[in-house]
Amino acid sequence: MARITASAYTSHIPAIGAALDLGKTHEPYWQPVFRGYEFSRQWLKDHRPDVIFLVFNDHATAFSLDMIPTFAIGTAAEFQPADEGWGPRPVPKVIGHPELASHIAQSVIQQDFDLTIVNKMDVDHGLTVPLSLMCGAQDPVNGAWPCPVIPFAVNVVQYPVPSGQRCFNLGQAIRRAVESFDADLNVQIWGTGGMSHQLQGPRAGLINKEFDSAFLDQLIAEPAALAKKPHIDYVREAGSEGIELVMWLIARGAMTDVAGGKPPHVAHRFYHVPASNTAVGHLILENS
Ligand code: DHB
Ligand code: FE
């Protein structure tokens, strides 16, 4: 049987991708950001998964106002890095896992979540920056990401967005789906986006350290209570793009303590302000 062994959470700031791709990681501005991921890169080597189920949001790259799926699962064999206006990032293509993705789609839809099945999708910084942060810079020609990735896109860009509660419940359904896959696979689930930030309007530049710190505390210790936080609280307190944080509740809902197991082990916690226009938050939780 497949099982989820750990969850990881990280911001996805596009300027981090540019800093990596342009060799700026040692500049004083970026040094403290990348230092926070040194542990994680070694951890990923030591805890190499067979598959990463990567919860992210598309930023009007693969989708647009023409079509707005709330939850979309990538079932393709591969996904190309998207051209977000400056050319695609020079990173390897993402190899999918069609068998596991199709099984999860079947199981989660039968558990009453309406997923959109996506057989063709380019992936933007929402997915490639978390991979770069956790895996390090990759040579686009000779390099490859360490394992297949199932992209799972959540609409947090165009209202209406899903609630934290629905995301948390969905994570539980994803755990059950993974555990009913008949192959011995080590699966990690990653929740990405956040932390507090607002890119637009009169409050552009908003960062709320107190909110972020309380969110991390609660995500670790009281995720079921955190799931009850209404979407409007994210927008008011963490900024209009702070709503990306509901995606972290999908990954958290997939951990075994939510189904009556032991609390997870906090392998790593990191927080830094600023990076571009946002606060960087990062956690690694291992199932006990
Ligand atoms: C920034 C952050 C985001 O989450 C995003 O999608 C785009 C830009 C920023 O901080 O600049
Ligand atoms: Fe974003």
CSV table of C-alpha atoms and ligand atoms in Angstrom, one decimal:
chain,number,residue,atom,x,y,z
A,1,MET,CA,0.0,0.0,0.0
A,2,ALA,CA,1.1,3.6,-0.7
A,3,ARG,CA,1.5,5.9,2.3
A,4,ILE,CA,2.0,9.6,3.0
A,5,THR,CA,5.2,9.8,5.1
A,6,ALA,CA,5.6,13.6,5.4
A,7,SER,CA,4.2,17.0,4.5
A,8,ALA,CA,6.2,20.1,3.5
A,9,TYR,CA,4.9,23.7,3.3
A,10,THR,CA,6.6,26.6,1.6
A,11,SER,CA,6.0,30.0,0.0
A,12,HIS,CA,6.4,30.1,-3.8
A,13,ILE,CA,7.6,33.7,-4.5
A,14,PRO,CA,8.6,34.0,-8.2
A,15,ALA,CA,11.6,36.3,-7.4
A,16,ILE,CA,13.2,33.3,-5.6
A,17,GLY,CA,13.1,31.4,-8.9
A,18,ALA,CA,14.7,34.3,-10.7
A,19,ALA,CA,17.4,34.6,-7.9
A,20,LEU,CA,18.2,30.9,-8.4
A,21,ASP,CA,18.2,31.0,-12.2
A,22,LEU,CA,20.3,34.2,-12.3
A,23,GLY,CA,22.9,33.0,-9.7
A,24,LYS,CA,22.0,35.5,-7.1
A,25,THR,CA,21.5,33.2,-4.1
A,26,HIS,CA,24.7,34.5,-2.4
A,27,GLU,CA,23.7,38.1,-2.5
A,28,PRO,CA,23.1,39.6,1.0
A,29,TYR,CA,19.3,40.1,0.3
A,30,TRP,CA,18.8,36.4,-0.6
A,31,GLN,CA,21.3,34.6,1.6
A,32,PRO,CA,19.0,34.4,4.7
A,33,VAL,CA,16.1,33.1,2.5
A,34,PHE,CA,18.2,30.2,1.0
A,35,ARG,CA,19.8,29.5,4.3
A,36,GLY,CA,16.4,28.5,5.6
A,37,TYR,CA,16.2,25.8,3.0
A,38,GLU,CA,19.6,24.2,3.5
A,39,PHE,CA,18.2,21.8,6.0
A,40,SER,CA,15.3,21.0,3.7
A,41,ARG,CA,17.5,20.1,0.7
A,42,GLN,CA,19.5,17.6,2.9
A,43,TRP,CA,16.3,16.3,4.4
A,44,LEU,CA,14.8,15.7,1.0
A,45,LYS,CA,17.9,13.7,0.0
A,46,ASP,CA,17.6,11.7,3.2
A,47,HIS,CA,13.8,11.2,2.9
A,48,ARG,CA,13.6,10.8,-0.8
A,49,PRO,CA,9.9,10.1,-1.8
A,50,ASP,CA,8.7,8.0,-4.7
A,51,VAL,CA,6.1,10.7,-5.6
A,52,ILE,CA,5.3,14.2,-4.5
A,53,PHE,CA,1.7,15.3,-4.4
A,54,LEU,CA,2.2,19.0,-4.9
A,55,VAL,CA,-0.7,21.3,-4.0
A,56,PHE,CA,-0.2,24.7,-5.6
A,57,ASN,CA,-2.0,27.5,-7.3
A,58,ASP,CA,-1.9,28.5,-11.0
A,59,HIS,CA,-1.5,32.3,-11.5
A,60,ALA,CA,-3.6,32.7,-14.7
A,61,THR,CA,-1.0,30.7,-16.6
A,62,ALA,CA,-2.7,27.4,-17.4
A,63,PHE,CA,-6.1,28.7,-16.5
A,64,SER,CA,-7.8,32.0,-17.1
A,65,LEU,CA,-11.1,33.7,-16.6
A,66,ASP,CA,-12.3,31.4,-19.4
A,67,MET,CA,-12.3,28.4,-17.0
A,68,ILE,CA,-11.8,28.4,-13.3
A,69,PRO,CA,-11.5,24.9,-11.7
A,70,THR,CA,-11.6,25.0,-7.9
A,71,PHE,CA,-9.6,21.8,-7.6
A,72,ALA,CA,-7.6,20.3,-10.6
A,73,ILE,CA,-5.5,17.2,-10.6
A,74,GLY,CA,-2.7,16.8,-13.2
A,75,THR,CA,-2.9,13.2,-14.6
A,76,ALA,CA,-0.5,13.7,-17.5
A,77,ALA,CA,2.8,11.9,-18.0
A,78,GLU,CA,4.7,15.3,-18.0
A,79,PHE,CA,4.2,19.0,-17.4
A,80,GLN,CA,6.3,21.7,-19.0
A,81,PRO,CA,7.5,24.8,-17.1
A,82,ALA,CA,5.2,27.7,-18.2
A,83,ASP,CA,6.3,30.9,-20.0
A,84,GLU,CA,5.1,33.5,-17.5
A,85,GLY,CA,6.2,36.5,-19.6
A,86,TRP,CA,10.0,36.2,-19.5
A,87,GLY,CA,10.3,32.8,-21.1
A,88,PRO,CA,10.0,29.4,-19.2
A,89,ARG,CA,12.3,29.0,-16.2
A,90,PRO,CA,15.4,27.0,-17.2
A,91,VAL,CA,14.3,24.0,-15.0
A,92,PRO,CA,13.6,20.4,-16.0
A,93,LYS,CA,10.1,19.4,-17.1
A,94,VAL,CA,8.0,17.8,-14.4
A,95,ILE,CA,7.4,14.1,-14.7
A,96,GLY,CA,3.9,13.1,-13.5
A,97,HIS,CA,2.6,9.8,-12.1
A,98,PRO,CA,-0.6,9.1,-14.2
A,99,GLU,CA,-1.4,5.8,-12.5
A,100,LEU,CA,-1.4,7.2,-8.9
A,101,ALA,CA,-3.0,10.5,-10.1
A,102,SER,CA,-5.8,8.6,-11.9
A,103,HIS,CA,-6.4,6.5,-8.8
A,104,ILE,CA,-6.5,9.5,-6.5
A,105,ALA,CA,-9.0,11.2,-8.9
A,106,GLN,CA,-11.2,8.1,-8.9
A,107,SER,CA,-11.1,7.7,-5.1
A,108,VAL,CA,-11.5,11.4,-4.2
A,109,ILE,CA,-14.4,11.9,-6.6
A,110,GLN,CA,-16.1,8.9,-5.1
A,111,GLN,CA,-15.5,10.6,-1.7
A,112,ASP,CA,-17.7,13.4,-3.1
A,113,PHE,CA,-15.1,16.0,-4.1
A,114,ASP,CA,-15.5,17.4,-7.6
A,115,LEU,CA,-12.0,17.4,-9.1
A,116,THR,CA,-11.2,18.6,-12.6
A,117,ILE,CA,-9.0,16.2,-14.4
A,118,VAL,CA,-6.3,17.9,-16.4
A,119,ASN,CA,-4.4,15.9,-19.0
A,120,LYS,CA,-2.4,18.8,-20.3
A,121,MET,CA,-1.1,21.7,-18.2
A,122,ASP,CA,2.0,23.9,-18.1
A,123,VAL,CA,3.1,24.7,-14.5
A,124,ASP,CA,4.1,28.1,-13.3
A,125,HIS,CA,6.2,29.4,-10.3
A,126,GLY,CA,3.5,28.2,-7.9
A,127,LEU,CA,4.9,24.7,-8.6
A,128,THR,CA,8.4,25.2,-9.9
A,129,VAL,CA,9.7,27.5,-7.1
A,130,PRO,CA,8.8,25.1,-4.3
A,131,LEU,CA,10.6,22.4,-6.2
A,132,SER,CA,13.6,24.6,-6.7
A,133,LEU,CA,13.7,25.6,-3.0
A,134,MET,CA,13.5,22.0,-1.8
A,135,CYS,CA,15.7,20.4,-4.5
A,136,GLY,CA,18.2,23.2,-5.3
A,137,ALA,CA,19.0,24.6,-8.7
A,138,GLN,CA,18.6,22.0,-11.4
A,139,ASP,CA,20.5,21.8,-14.7
A,140,PRO,CA,17.7,22.0,-17.3
A,141,VAL,CA,19.5,19.6,-19.7
A,142,ASN,CA,21.1,17.0,-17.5
A,143,GLY,CA,19.2,17.5,-14.4
A,144,ALA,CA,15.9,16.1,-13.4
A,145,TRP,CA,13.6,16.6,-10.4
A,146,PRO,CA,14.2,13.8,-7.8
A,147,CYS,CA,10.9,12.0,-8.4
A,148,PRO,CA,7.6,12.2,-10.2
A,149,VAL,CA,5.2,15.0,-9.1
A,150,ILE,CA,1.4,15.1,-9.2
A,151,PRO,CA,0.4,18.7,-9.6
A,152,PHE,CA,-2.8,19.6,-7.8
A,153,ALA,CA,-4.0,23.1,-8.6
A,154,VAL,CA,-6.4,25.0,-6.3
A,155,ASN,CA,-8.2,28.2,-7.3
A,156,VAL,CA,-7.2,30.9,-4.8
A,157,VAL,CA,-6.9,33.6,-7.5
A,158,GLN,CA,-10.5,34.3,-8.6
A,159,TYR,CA,-13.4,34.5,-6.2
A,160,PRO,CA,-15.1,32.3,-5.0
A,161,VAL,CA,-12.2,30.4,-3.3
A,162,PRO,CA,-12.6,27.1,-1.4
A,163,SER,CA,-12.8,27.4,2.4
A,164,GLY,CA,-10.1,26.2,4.7
A,165,GLN,CA,-12.5,23.5,6.1
A,166,ARG,CA,-13.1,22.1,2.6
A,167,CYS,CA,-9.4,22.1,1.9
A,168,PHE,CA,-8.8,20.3,5.2
A,169,ASN,CA,-11.5,17.7,4.5
A,170,LEU,CA,-10.1,17.2,1.0
A,171,GLY,CA,-6.6,16.5,2.5
A,172,GLN,CA,-8.2,13.7,4.5
A,173,ALA,CA,-9.8,12.2,1.3
A,174,ILE,CA,-6.4,12.4,-0.5
A,175,ARG,CA,-4.8,10.4,2.4
A,176,ARG,CA,-7.5,7.7,2.1
A,177,ALA,CA,-7.0,7.7,-1.7
A,178,VAL,CA,-3.2,7.3,-1.4
A,179,GLU,CA,-3.6,4.5,1.2
A,180,SER,CA,-5.9,2.6,-1.1
A,181,PHE,CA,-3.3,2.5,-4.0
A,182,ASP,CA,-2.0,-1.0,-4.4
A,183,ALA,CA,1.7,-0.3,-4.7
A,184,ASP,CA,4.4,0.3,-2.0
A,185,LEU,CA,5.0,4.0,-2.6
A,186,ASN,CA,6.4,6.6,-0.3
A,187,VAL,CA,4.4,9.7,-1.0
A,188,GLN,CA,5.0,13.3,0.3
A,189,ILE,CA,2.3,15.9,0.2
A,190,TRP,CA,3.4,19.6,-0.2
A,191,GLY,CA,1.2,22.6,0.6
A,192,THR,CA,2.5,25.8,-1.1
A,193,GLY,CA,1.8,29.5,-1.4
A,194,GLY,CA,1.6,32.2,1.2
A,195,MET,CA,2.5,33.5,3.6
A,196,SER,CA,0.9,36.9,4.3
A,197,HIS,CA,1.1,39.2,1.2
A,198,GLN,CA,-0.9,41.6,-0.9
A,199,LEU,CA,0.2,42.5,-4.4
A,200,GLN,CA,-2.5,45.0,-5.3
A,201,GLY,CA,-4.6,47.9,-4.2
A,202,PRO,CA,-4.1,50.4,-1.4
A,203,ARG,CA,-2.8,47.7,1.0
A,204,ALA,CA,-0.1,46.4,-1.5
A,205,GLY,CA,3.0,45.4,0.5
A,206,LEU,CA,1.0,44.2,3.5
A,207,ILE,CA,2.8,41.6,5.7
A,208,ASN,CA,1.5,40.4,9.1
A,209,LYS,CA,4.1,38.6,11.1
A,210,GLU,CA,1.8,38.0,14.1
A,211,PHE,CA,-0.8,36.3,11.8
A,212,ASP,CA,1.9,34.2,10.1
A,213,SER,CA,3.4,33.0,13.4
A,214,ALA,CA,0.0,32.1,14.8
A,215,PHE,CA,-0.9,30.3,11.6
A,216,LEU,CA,2.3,28.2,11.8
A,217,ASP,CA,1.7,27.3,15.5
A,218,GLN,CA,-1.9,26.4,14.8
A,219,LEU,CA,-1.2,24.4,11.6
A,220,ILE,CA,1.2,22.3,13.6
A,221,ALA,CA,-0.8,21.8,16.8
A,222,GLU,CA,-4.5,22.6,16.1
A,223,PRO,CA,-5.2,22.1,12.4
A,224,ALA,CA,-8.9,21.2,12.9
A,225,ALA,CA,-9.4,24.6,14.7
A,226,LEU,CA,-7.4,26.4,12.1
A,227,ALA,CA,-9.6,24.9,9.3
A,228,LYS,CA,-12.6,26.8,10.8
A,229,LYS,CA,-10.9,30.2,10.0
A,230,PRO,CA,-13.2,31.9,7.4
A,231,HIS,CA,-11.7,33.0,4.1
A,232,ILE,CA,-12.4,36.6,4.8
A,233,ASP,CA,-10.1,36.5,7.9
A,234,TYR,CA,-7.2,35.5,5.6
A,235,VAL,CA,-7.9,38.4,3.3
A,236,ARG,CA,-8.3,40.9,6.1
A,237,GLU,CA,-5.4,39.8,8.2
A,238,ALA,CA,-3.0,38.2,5.7
A,239,GLY,CA,-3.8,40.2,2.6
A,240,SER,CA,-5.6,39.4,-0.6
A,241,GLU,CA,-2.8,36.9,-1.7
A,242,GLY,CA,-2.6,35.5,1.9
A,243,ILE,CA,-5.6,33.4,1.0
A,244,GLU,CA,-3.0,31.1,-0.8
A,245,LEU,CA,-2.4,29.7,2.7
A,246,VAL,CA,-5.7,27.6,2.6
A,247,MET,CA,-3.7,25.2,0.4
A,248,TRP,CA,-1.5,24.3,3.4
A,249,LEU,CA,-4.6,22.9,5.0
A,250,ILE,CA,-4.9,20.3,2.2
A,251,ALA,CA,-1.5,18.9,3.0
A,252,ARG,CA,-2.1,19.1,6.8
A,253,GLY,CA,-5.4,17.3,6.5
A,254,ALA,CA,-3.5,14.4,4.8
A,255,MET,CA,-1.4,13.7,7.9
A,256,THR,CA,-2.2,10.6,10.0
A,257,ASP,CA,-2.8,12.4,13.3
A,258,VAL,CA,-6.0,13.9,11.7
A,259,ALA,CA,-7.2,10.3,11.4
A,260,GLY,CA,-6.4,9.4,15.0
A,261,GLY,CA,-2.6,8.8,14.7
A,262,LYS,CA,0.2,10.4,16.7
A,263,PRO,CA,1.0,14.1,16.3
A,264,PRO,CA,3.6,14.7,13.6
A,265,HIS,CA,7.3,15.4,14.3
A,266,VAL,CA,8.3,19.0,13.4
A,267,ALA,CA,11.5,18.4,11.4
A,268,HIS,CA,12.0,22.0,10.4
A,269,ARG,CA,10.4,25.4,10.8
A,270,PHE,CA,11.6,28.6,9.1
A,271,TYR,CA,10.2,32.2,8.7
A,272,HIS,CA,11.8,35.2,7.1
A,273,VAL,CA,10.7,38.7,6.0
A,274,PRO,CA,11.0,40.0,3.4
A,275,ALA,CA,11.4,38.2,0.1
A,276,SER,CA,10.0,40.2,-2.8
A,277,ASN,CA,6.6,41.3,-1.5
A,278,THR,CA,5.9,38.5,0.9
A,279,ALA,CA,6.9,36.7,4.1
A,280,VAL,CA,8.6,33.4,3.5
A,281,GLY,CA,7.2,30.5,5.6
A,282,HIS,CA,8.4,26.9,5.6
A,283,LEU,CA,7.6,23.8,7.6
A,284,ILE,CA,8.4,20.1,7.4
A,285,LEU,CA,6.2,17.7,9.3
A,286,GLU,CA,6.9,13.9,9.5
A,287,ASN,CA,4.3,11.3,10.3
A,288,SER,CA,5.2,9.6,13.5
B,1,DHB,C1,4.8,37.6,-5.4
B,1,DHB,C2,4.2,36.6,-4.6
B,1,DHB,C3,3.3,35.7,-5.1
B,1,DHB,O1,2.7,34.7,-4.4
B,1,DHB,C4,3.1,35.7,-6.5
B,1,DHB,O2,2.3,34.7,-7.0
B,1,DHB,C5,3.6,36.6,-7.3
B,1,DHB,C6,4.5,37.6,-6.8
B,1,DHB,C7,5.7,38.6,-4.9
B,1,DHB,O3,6.0,38.6,-3.7
B,1,DHB,O4,6.2,39.4,-5.6
B,2,FE,FE,1.3,33.5,-5.6
